Coordinates of C-alpha atoms in Angstrom, one line a residue:
M10 CA 58.7 118.9 137.7
K11 CA 59.5 122.2 136.1
L12 CA 58.1 123.0 132.7
R13 CA 60.2 126.1 132.0
T14 CA 63.8 126.8 132.7
P15 CA 64.0 128.7 135.9
L16 CA 65.6 132.2 136.2
L17 CA 69.3 131.9 136.9
A18 CA 70.2 132.9 140.4
A19 CA 68.4 131.5 143.4
F20 CA 67.9 133.5 146.6
A21 CA 67.0 132.7 150.2
A22 CA 63.3 132.5 150.9
T23 CA 63.8 134.6 154.0
A24 CA 64.8 137.5 151.8
L25 CA 61.2 137.8 150.7
L26 CA 59.9 138.6 154.1
L27 CA 59.7 142.3 153.3
T28 CA 57.8 145.0 155.2
G29 CA 54.4 145.1 153.7
C30 CA 55.1 142.1 151.5
T31 CA 53.0 139.6 153.3
G32 CA 49.3 138.7 153.3
G33 CA 47.0 138.5 156.2
G34 CA 49.3 136.1 158.1
G35 CA 48.3 132.8 159.7
S36 CA 48.2 134.3 163.2
S37 CA 45.6 136.9 162.5
D38 CA 42.5 136.7 164.7
G39 CA 40.3 138.1 161.9
P40 CA 40.4 139.7 158.5
E41 CA 42.6 142.6 157.9
S42 CA 40.9 145.6 156.3
G43 CA 42.6 146.6 153.0
A44 CA 45.2 143.8 153.2
A45 CA 47.7 143.3 150.4
L46 CA 47.6 140.0 148.5
T47 CA 50.9 138.2 148.1
I48 CA 51.0 136.0 145.0
A49 CA 53.9 133.5 144.8
K50 CA 55.8 131.1 142.5
P51 CA 58.5 128.6 143.2
D52 CA 60.8 129.6 140.3
G53 CA 63.9 131.2 142.0
S54 CA 65.2 134.7 141.8
I55 CA 63.6 137.5 139.8
A56 CA 66.8 138.2 138.0
T57 CA 65.8 140.9 135.6
E58 CA 62.7 142.9 134.8
S59 CA 60.8 142.2 131.5
N60 CA 57.1 143.0 131.1
N61 CA 56.8 141.5 127.6
P62 CA 53.6 139.4 127.2
Y63 CA 55.1 137.6 124.2
V64 CA 58.1 136.1 126.1
G65 CA 57.2 133.1 128.2
D66 CA 60.2 133.6 130.5
S67 CA 59.8 137.3 131.0
S68 CA 59.3 138.2 134.7
A69 CA 55.8 139.4 134.0
M70 CA 54.7 136.2 132.4
K71 CA 56.7 133.9 134.7
L72 CA 55.3 135.4 137.9
G73 CA 51.9 136.1 136.3
Y74 CA 51.6 139.8 137.2
I75 CA 51.0 140.7 133.5
N76 CA 47.5 139.2 134.0
A77 CA 46.6 142.1 136.3
I78 CA 47.8 144.7 133.8
L79 CA 46.8 143.4 130.4
E80 CA 43.3 141.9 129.7
P81 CA 41.9 139.4 127.2
L82 CA 39.0 139.8 124.8
A83 CA 36.9 137.3 126.8
I84 CA 37.0 135.0 129.8
V85 CA 37.0 131.4 128.7
N86 CA 36.6 128.9 131.5
L87 CA 39.0 126.0 130.8
V88 CA 37.9 124.0 133.9
D89 CA 34.3 124.1 132.8
P90 CA 34.2 124.1 128.9
S91 CA 30.4 124.0 129.0
A92 CA 30.3 127.5 130.6
E93 CA 29.4 130.4 128.5
V94 CA 32.2 132.7 127.3
K95 CA 32.2 136.0 129.2
P96 CA 32.9 139.0 127.0
W97 CA 35.6 141.2 128.5
L98 CA 37.5 143.8 126.3
A99 CA 35.3 142.6 123.5
S100 CA 31.7 143.5 124.4
E101 CA 30.3 141.3 121.6
I102 CA 31.8 138.2 119.9
A103 CA 30.3 136.8 116.7
W104 CA 31.9 133.8 115.0
S105 CA 31.0 132.9 111.5
D106 CA 29.2 129.6 111.0
D107 CA 32.4 127.9 109.9
Y108 CA 34.5 129.5 112.5
T109 CA 36.9 131.0 109.9
S110 CA 36.3 134.5 111.1
V111 CA 35.1 136.4 114.2
A112 CA 33.8 139.9 114.6
L113 CA 34.9 141.6 117.8
T114 CA 33.2 144.7 119.2
A115 CA 35.5 146.9 121.3
R116 CA 34.0 147.6 124.7
E117 CA 33.2 151.3 125.3
G118 CA 34.4 153.3 128.3
V119 CA 37.7 151.5 128.7
T120 CA 40.9 153.4 129.2
W121 CA 44.5 152.4 129.3
N122 CA 46.3 153.2 132.6
D123 CA 48.1 156.1 131.0
G124 CA 44.8 157.8 130.3
E125 CA 44.5 157.0 126.6
A126 CA 41.2 155.6 125.4
F127 CA 41.0 151.9 124.4
S128 CA 39.5 151.3 120.9
A129 CA 39.1 148.8 118.1
D130 CA 42.4 149.9 116.8
D131 CA 44.1 148.3 119.8
I132 CA 42.5 145.0 119.1
A133 CA 43.3 145.2 115.4
F134 CA 46.9 146.2 116.1
T135 CA 47.4 143.3 118.6
F136 CA 46.3 140.7 116.0
Q137 CA 48.1 142.3 113.1
Q138 CA 51.3 141.8 115.1
F139 CA 50.8 138.0 114.6
I140 CA 50.8 138.5 110.9
D141 CA 53.7 141.0 110.8
H142 CA 55.7 139.1 113.4
P143 CA 54.8 135.4 113.0
E144 CA 57.3 134.4 115.7
L145 CA 54.8 135.9 118.2
D146 CA 52.0 133.6 117.1
N147 CA 52.7 130.7 119.5
S148 CA 49.2 129.4 119.1
A149 CA 49.6 129.0 115.3
L150 CA 46.3 130.8 114.7
G151 CA 46.9 131.1 110.9
L152 CA 45.5 134.6 110.9
T153 CA 45.1 135.9 107.3
T154 CA 43.5 139.4 107.6
V155 CA 42.5 142.0 110.2
A156 CA 39.8 144.4 109.2
T157 CA 38.3 147.3 111.2
E158 CA 35.0 149.0 110.6
G159 CA 33.9 151.5 113.3
D160 CA 34.2 149.8 116.7
T161 CA 34.3 146.3 115.2
V162 CA 37.3 144.2 114.3
T163 CA 37.0 141.2 112.0
L164 CA 39.7 138.5 112.2
S165 CA 39.9 135.9 109.4
F166 CA 41.8 132.7 109.5
T167 CA 43.1 130.1 107.1
N168 CA 41.3 127.3 109.0
P169 CA 38.3 127.1 111.3
M170 CA 39.0 128.2 114.9
F171 CA 36.4 126.1 116.6
V172 CA 39.1 124.1 118.5
K173 CA 41.1 127.3 119.1
Q174 CA 38.5 129.7 120.2
D175 CA 40.1 130.0 123.6
K176 CA 43.5 130.7 122.0
V177 CA 41.9 133.7 120.1
L178 CA 39.7 135.1 122.9
L179 CA 42.3 134.8 125.7
K180 CA 44.9 136.8 123.8
Q181 CA 45.8 139.9 125.8
I182 CA 45.4 143.2 124.1
V183 CA 48.3 145.6 124.0
P184 CA 48.1 149.4 123.4
K185 CA 48.8 150.4 119.8
H186 CA 50.1 153.8 120.9
V187 CA 52.9 152.2 122.8
W188 CA 53.8 149.1 120.7
E189 CA 53.5 150.6 117.2
S190 CA 56.9 152.3 117.7
V191 CA 58.6 149.0 118.8
D192 CA 61.0 147.6 116.2
D193 CA 61.2 144.1 117.6
P194 CA 58.2 143.1 119.9
A195 CA 59.9 139.8 120.7
T196 CA 62.7 141.5 122.6
F197 CA 61.1 144.7 123.9
E198 CA 61.3 144.7 127.7
N199 CA 58.3 147.1 128.1
P200 CA 59.7 148.8 131.1
E201 CA 56.5 150.9 131.9
P202 CA 53.7 148.5 131.0
V203 CA 50.5 150.1 129.9
G204 CA 47.3 148.1 130.2
T205 CA 43.6 148.2 130.6
G206 CA 43.7 146.0 133.7
P207 CA 42.8 146.9 137.3
Y208 CA 46.4 147.2 138.5
T209 CA 49.5 149.1 137.5
L210 CA 53.1 148.2 138.1
T211 CA 54.4 150.5 140.9
S212 CA 57.7 148.8 142.0
F213 CA 60.1 146.2 140.8
S214 CA 63.0 144.6 142.6
T215 CA 64.8 141.3 142.6
E216 CA 62.8 140.4 145.8
S217 CA 59.3 141.6 145.1
V218 CA 57.1 143.1 142.4
E219 CA 54.4 145.5 143.6
L220 CA 51.2 146.4 141.8
S221 CA 48.6 149.0 142.9
A222 CA 44.9 149.1 142.2
R223 CA 43.7 151.8 139.7
D224 CA 41.0 154.2 140.8
D225 CA 39.9 154.7 137.2
Y226 CA 39.5 151.0 136.2
W227 CA 36.6 150.5 133.7
G228 CA 35.2 147.5 135.5
E229 CA 34.3 146.8 139.1
Q230 CA 36.9 148.4 141.5
P231 CA 39.1 145.6 142.9
A232 CA 38.8 145.0 146.7
V233 CA 42.6 144.3 147.0
P234 CA 44.5 147.6 147.0
T235 CA 48.0 146.1 146.6
L236 CA 49.4 143.0 145.0
Y237 CA 52.9 141.6 145.7
H238 CA 54.4 139.0 143.4
V239 CA 57.3 137.1 144.8
S240 CA 59.3 134.0 143.8
Y241 CA 60.6 131.4 146.3
N242 CA 63.5 129.0 145.7
D243 CA 61.4 125.9 145.4
N244 CA 58.1 124.2 146.3
T245 CA 59.2 123.5 149.8
A246 CA 59.9 127.2 150.6
L247 CA 56.7 128.2 148.9
T248 CA 54.7 125.7 150.8
T249 CA 56.1 127.0 154.1
A250 CA 55.2 130.6 153.1
L251 CA 51.6 129.6 152.2
A252 CA 51.3 127.6 155.5
N253 CA 52.5 130.5 157.7
G254 CA 50.6 133.2 155.8
D255 CA 53.5 134.9 154.2
A256 CA 52.0 134.1 150.8
D257 CA 48.3 134.2 150.0
W258 CA 47.9 132.8 146.4
A259 CA 50.1 130.5 144.4
Q260 CA 50.3 128.1 141.5
A261 CA 52.4 125.2 142.7
F262 CA 52.1 121.5 143.4
I263 CA 52.2 120.9 147.1
P264 CA 53.4 117.5 148.3
N265 CA 51.5 116.1 151.3
V266 CA 49.1 119.0 150.8
Q267 CA 46.8 118.0 153.7
S268 CA 49.4 118.1 156.4
A269 CA 51.7 120.6 154.9
Y270 CA 49.2 123.2 154.1
L271 CA 45.5 122.6 154.6
D272 CA 45.8 121.4 158.2
K273 CA 47.7 124.6 159.1
D274 CA 44.5 126.6 158.9
K275 CA 41.6 124.3 158.2
E276 CA 39.1 127.2 158.2
H277 CA 40.8 129.3 155.6
N278 CA 43.5 127.5 153.6
V279 CA 42.3 126.1 150.2
Y280 CA 44.0 123.9 147.6
W281 CA 42.1 123.3 144.4
A282 CA 43.5 121.3 141.6
A283 CA 40.8 121.7 138.9
A284 CA 41.1 119.3 136.0
G285 CA 41.0 120.9 132.6
L286 CA 41.4 118.9 129.4
A287 CA 45.2 118.2 129.7
V288 CA 46.8 115.0 130.9
D289 CA 50.2 113.5 131.8
T290 CA 50.7 110.7 129.4
M291 CA 53.3 108.0 128.6
F292 CA 54.3 108.6 125.0
V293 CA 55.7 105.4 123.4
N294 CA 57.6 105.0 120.3
T295 CA 55.1 103.2 118.0
Q296 CA 57.7 102.7 115.3
T297 CA 60.1 100.4 117.2
K298 CA 59.9 97.3 119.4
P299 CA 58.1 96.6 121.7
F300 CA 55.6 99.4 121.3
N301 CA 55.2 99.0 117.5
D302 CA 52.7 96.2 118.4
P303 CA 49.2 97.5 119.4
A304 CA 48.7 94.3 121.5
F305 CA 51.6 95.1 123.7
R306 CA 50.4 98.7 124.1
Q307 CA 47.0 97.4 125.1
A308 CA 48.5 95.0 127.6
V309 CA 50.6 97.7 129.2
N310 CA 47.6 100.0 129.4
L311 CA 45.8 97.4 131.3
V312 CA 48.3 97.1 134.1
I313 CA 49.1 100.8 134.7
D314 CA 47.6 101.8 138.1
R315 CA 46.2 105.3 137.7
E316 CA 45.0 105.4 141.3
Q317 CA 48.5 104.5 142.5
H318 CA 50.0 107.2 140.3
Q319 CA 47.6 109.8 141.8
Q320 CA 48.2 108.7 145.4
I321 CA 52.0 108.2 145.3
A322 CA 53.6 110.1 142.3
R323 CA 51.2 113.0 142.7
E324 CA 50.8 112.6 146.5
G325 CA 47.0 112.9 146.3
G326 CA 47.4 116.5 145.0
V327 CA 45.6 116.1 141.7
P328 CA 42.3 114.4 140.6
E329 CA 42.6 110.8 139.4
L330 CA 42.3 110.1 135.7
S331 CA 39.6 107.5 135.2
S332 CA 37.9 107.5 131.8
V333 CA 39.3 105.1 129.2
T334 CA 39.0 108.0 126.7
G335 CA 41.8 109.7 128.5
L336 CA 39.6 112.7 129.2
P337 CA 39.8 114.2 132.7
T338 CA 36.4 114.5 134.5
P339 CA 34.3 116.4 135.1
A340 CA 35.7 118.8 132.5
G341 CA 35.6 116.2 129.8
D342 CA 32.3 114.6 130.6
A343 CA 30.3 116.3 127.8
F344 CA 32.8 115.1 125.2
I345 CA 32.9 111.4 126.1
A346 CA 31.2 109.2 123.4
S347 CA 28.2 107.3 124.6
E348 CA 29.8 103.9 124.2
F349 CA 32.5 104.9 126.6
E350 CA 30.4 106.7 129.3
G351 CA 31.1 105.1 132.7
E352 CA 33.9 103.0 131.3
D353 CA 36.9 103.5 133.5
Y354 CA 40.5 102.3 133.6
T355 CA 41.0 99.2 135.7
V356 CA 44.1 97.2 136.5
D357 CA 43.6 93.8 135.0
A358 CA 46.7 91.7 134.6
K359 CA 44.7 88.6 133.7
A360 CA 43.1 90.4 130.7
A361 CA 46.5 91.9 129.8
K362 CA 48.1 88.4 129.6
Q363 CA 45.2 87.1 127.5
V364 CA 45.7 89.9 125.0
L365 CA 49.4 89.0 124.8
T366 CA 48.7 85.3 124.5
D367 CA 46.2 85.9 121.7
A368 CA 48.9 88.0 119.9
G369 CA 51.4 85.1 120.0
Y370 CA 53.5 86.1 123.1
T371 CA 54.7 83.4 125.4
W372 CA 56.6 83.2 128.8
E373 CA 59.8 81.5 129.5
D374 CA 60.6 81.3 133.2
D375 CA 58.1 84.1 133.8
V376 CA 59.9 86.3 131.2
L377 CA 57.7 87.6 128.4
T378 CA 58.9 86.8 124.9
D379 CA 57.5 88.3 121.8
P380 CA 56.3 86.2 118.8
S381 CA 59.9 86.3 117.4
G382 CA 61.2 84.7 120.6
E383 CA 62.9 87.8 122.0
A384 CA 62.6 88.7 125.6
V385 CA 60.5 91.9 126.0
T386 CA 62.2 94.9 127.7
F387 CA 62.1 98.6 127.4
T388 CA 63.4 101.8 128.9
L389 CA 61.4 104.6 130.5
S390 CA 63.0 108.0 130.5
V391 CA 62.3 111.4 132.2
P392 CA 64.7 114.1 133.3
Q393 CA 66.5 113.9 136.7
G394 CA 64.9 116.2 139.2
W395 CA 61.4 115.9 137.9
N396 CA 60.5 114.0 141.0
D397 CA 56.8 113.3 140.3
Y398 CA 57.6 112.0 136.8
V399 CA 60.5 109.9 138.1
T400 CA 58.2 108.3 140.7
G401 CA 55.6 107.9 137.9
I402 CA 57.9 105.9 135.6
S403 CA 59.1 103.8 138.6
L404 CA 55.6 102.8 139.3
I405 CA 55.0 101.8 135.7
A406 CA 58.2 99.8 135.7
D407 CA 56.8 97.9 138.8
S408 CA 53.5 97.4 137.1
V409 CA 54.8 95.8 133.9
K410 CA 56.7 93.2 136.1
T411 CA 53.3 91.5 136.4
L412 CA 53.6 90.8 132.6
G413 CA 57.1 89.4 132.9
V414 CA 58.6 92.6 131.4
T415 CA 61.7 94.4 132.7
A416 CA 61.5 98.1 132.3
M417 CA 64.6 100.2 133.0
V418 CA 64.3 103.7 134.5
D419 CA 66.5 106.3 132.9
T420 CA 66.9 109.9 134.2
P421 CA 69.2 111.9 132.0
D422 CA 69.7 115.7 132.2
Q423 CA 66.9 117.8 130.9
D424 CA 68.6 118.9 127.7
T425 CA 69.6 115.4 126.7
W426 CA 66.1 114.1 127.4
W427 CA 64.4 116.9 125.5
A428 CA 66.5 116.3 122.4
A429 CA 65.8 112.5 122.5
K430 CA 62.1 113.2 123.0
S431 CA 61.8 115.5 120.0
D432 CA 63.9 113.3 117.7
G433 CA 62.1 110.1 118.7
D434 CA 65.1 108.5 120.2
F435 CA 63.3 106.8 123.1
Q436 CA 61.0 103.8 123.9
A437 CA 58.8 105.4 126.5
I438 CA 58.7 108.8 128.2
L439 CA 56.3 110.8 130.4
H440 CA 55.1 114.1 128.9
W441 CA 52.1 116.3 129.0
T442 CA 49.5 117.4 126.5
D443 CA 48.1 120.9 125.9
T444 CA 44.7 121.9 127.1
G445 CA 41.9 123.9 125.6
A446 CA 38.2 124.4 125.5
T447 CA 37.7 121.1 123.6
P448 CA 39.5 117.7 123.6
Y449 CA 41.2 118.5 120.3
D450 CA 44.6 119.5 121.8
L451 CA 44.8 116.4 124.0
Y452 CA 44.1 114.0 121.1
S453 CA 46.0 115.9 118.4
D454 CA 49.1 116.1 120.6
I455 CA 49.1 112.3 120.8
M456 CA 47.6 111.1 117.5
D457 CA 47.6 113.7 114.8
G458 CA 49.5 113.0 111.6
R459 CA 50.1 116.8 111.1
W460 CA 52.8 116.5 113.8
L461 CA 54.3 113.4 112.1
V462 CA 58.0 113.6 111.2
A463 CA 60.6 110.9 110.6
E464 CA 62.7 109.7 113.5
G465 CA 65.7 112.0 113.9
E466 CA 63.7 115.1 113.0
A467 CA 62.4 117.3 115.8
A468 CA 58.7 116.7 116.5
D469 CA 56.5 119.3 118.2
F470 CA 54.1 116.7 119.4
N471 CA 53.1 113.1 118.5
F472 CA 56.5 112.2 119.8
G473 CA 55.6 108.5 119.4
R474 CA 55.2 108.9 115.6
Y475 CA 51.8 107.3 115.7
D476 CA 50.7 107.0 112.1
S477 CA 47.0 106.7 111.5
P478 CA 45.5 108.4 108.5
E479 CA 42.0 107.6 109.9
A480 CA 42.8 109.4 113.2
T481 CA 44.4 112.4 111.3
A482 CA 41.3 112.6 109.1
A483 CA 38.9 112.4 112.1
L484 CA 40.8 115.1 113.9
A485 CA 40.7 117.4 110.9
A486 CA 37.0 116.7 110.5
Y487 CA 36.4 117.6 114.1
A488 CA 38.4 120.9 113.8
N489 CA 36.8 121.9 110.5
A490 CA 33.2 120.8 111.2
T491 CA 30.4 123.5 111.0
D492 CA 27.8 121.6 113.0
D493 CA 27.7 119.7 116.3
A494 CA 26.6 116.4 114.8
T495 CA 29.7 116.2 112.5
R496 CA 31.9 117.1 115.4
A497 CA 30.4 114.4 117.6
A498 CA 30.8 111.8 114.9
A499 CA 34.5 112.8 114.3
L500 CA 35.3 112.8 118.0
E501 CA 33.7 109.3 118.4
T502 CA 36.0 108.0 115.7
V503 CA 39.0 109.6 117.4
Q504 CA 38.0 108.0 120.8
K505 CA 37.4 104.6 119.3
L506 CA 40.9 104.6 117.8
F507 CA 42.4 106.0 121.0
V508 CA 40.8 103.2 123.1
S509 CA 41.5 100.3 120.8
D510 CA 44.9 101.3 119.3
V511 CA 46.4 102.8 122.5
P512 CA 48.7 105.3 120.7
A513 CA 49.8 106.5 124.2
M514 CA 48.9 105.8 127.8
P515 CA 47.5 108.7 129.8
I516 CA 48.4 108.2 133.5
G517 CA 47.2 111.3 135.3
T518 CA 45.4 114.6 135.1
R519 CA 47.3 117.8 134.5
P520 CA 45.1 120.2 136.4
F521 CA 45.1 124.0 137.0
I522 CA 46.5 124.2 140.5
G523 CA 45.7 127.0 142.8
S524 CA 46.4 127.5 146.5
Y525 CA 44.9 130.5 148.4
N526 CA 43.5 131.5 151.8
T527 CA 40.2 133.2 152.6
R528 CA 41.4 135.1 155.7
N529 CA 41.1 138.5 154.2
Y530 CA 39.2 137.9 150.9
T531 CA 36.4 135.7 149.7
G532 CA 34.9 135.1 146.3
W533 CA 37.6 132.8 145.1
P534 CA 36.8 130.1 142.4
S535 CA 36.4 126.7 143.9
E536 CA 35.0 123.2 143.3
D537 CA 31.6 124.6 144.4
D538 CA 32.0 127.7 142.2
P539 CA 34.3 126.8 139.3
Y540 CA 34.0 130.1 137.4
A541 CA 37.7 130.1 136.5
P542 CA 40.9 128.2 137.2
A543 CA 42.4 129.3 140.5
D544 CA 45.7 129.8 138.8
P545 CA 47.3 133.3 139.1
T546 CA 49.4 132.7 136.0
Q547 CA 46.4 132.4 133.6
P548 CA 44.9 135.3 131.7
T549 CA 41.6 134.7 133.5
A550 CA 43.3 135.7 136.8
V551 CA 42.1 139.3 136.2
Y552 CA 38.5 138.0 136.5
I553 CA 39.3 136.5 139.9
L554 CA 40.8 139.8 141.1
T555 CA 37.6 141.6 140.2
Q556 CA 35.5 139.0 142.0
L557 CA 37.3 139.1 145.4
K558 CA 35.5 140.8 148.3
A559 CA 36.8 141.7 151.7
A560 CA 36.1 139.1 154.3
K561 CA 33.8 140.0 157.1

């Protein structure tokens, strides 16, 4: 499944086998001193260069190399939300009690890669951009003022930022002395990117992007002297490159990961799909039959086999979703209300049928009929080509047969599906939720009335038009609370409604996926040391690059 439109032209994977553009190589007898690190994506040709950090499909963002050039205010660990925030370009971070403002102290001794000194003015300029150019504020921060006093910048917001702390702190800071002369920052290609990060862009071609380590970086000197960022045609080509050592680090789902990748070098190859707080979920249209009936939603939820989804649709490559709260574990453990601790999803067709019977459903020749006497059917829809999602809805269609329900599988083109999803012109779809440092995004995306629009109008989330003033109020209370007790009470209300009302049916985790090898470098994040997602496309990738050490 692809979440972004790939760049236009595709090119042969063999074109990437450039001189010096490989990692250690699977045939190496030992670590290579000063080896380059090849970081790969499966997104097709690098058609044109754009180093704009505000454009999701720019080459720098798509391939992730911007994360070695620009740096965030802090490192927020989204796979371990309980971990302390690590100050980065901000040496001190002080939130107000109500989280409507934050004071950020600019780190001393930092320089941009063009030799200019970094200062509080750069932080202030970066955030003022979101006020002056609201189209850049893709996190909807609601920033109201930016004030600078000495080396401290104070940001003030319309609403509390407790649930958006990561969105604020992971913003990458741009140099004022470069961007202040840019008329339209949304279209600026930034041909010579200036950053505070440990690497500079030294070469760009349609086949490979090269970055070199700075010798004047303010932090710990990176062990890797050269980074190559390349893009393969698809997951199959990328998996082959990872397996034979032509690529060293990637963010990509690998089917049959054990045999296709891990077994190729059992000592060094690593695949880590770390669950954050996002899920793949079946959004259902709660405004029309059959999913306008909570009893039917409850019954369907009871027959969906999450283990089967993990093993077949996701080929064992992601953690299984188990908690009835929909929260992935272990990232979500600290947020699960006490009444739901240890309560996991189970497949229970008998209980599902009892729920339906109690709600007035009957069966005629093993076909489920609703209380009005109509046979119950529905259509599941995802775009063609999203193979894991297509398999996922096929498994759900098989599961509901145990209830006497026929579910049709529909796979339109992506544009048609996207429009129908937004407009509410569907019965059931698979989609994802956002992630963050709290469960707010997951639940808000599914349940929040602030996303609620009429059918036919484009929805940004809450595609199923779930309408619960109680849930909306509880989510607002969670976001606006100024103490932990109030937050816990609000989240408990949200989870009770989520479990009992089944506004949507989470079916699987949506983890941060990282594949890498330890042949030439160690110090990677892992299940044993989850200090950051092992995903090179995240802003926290810069932290990983500074933690790597040459293998001995």
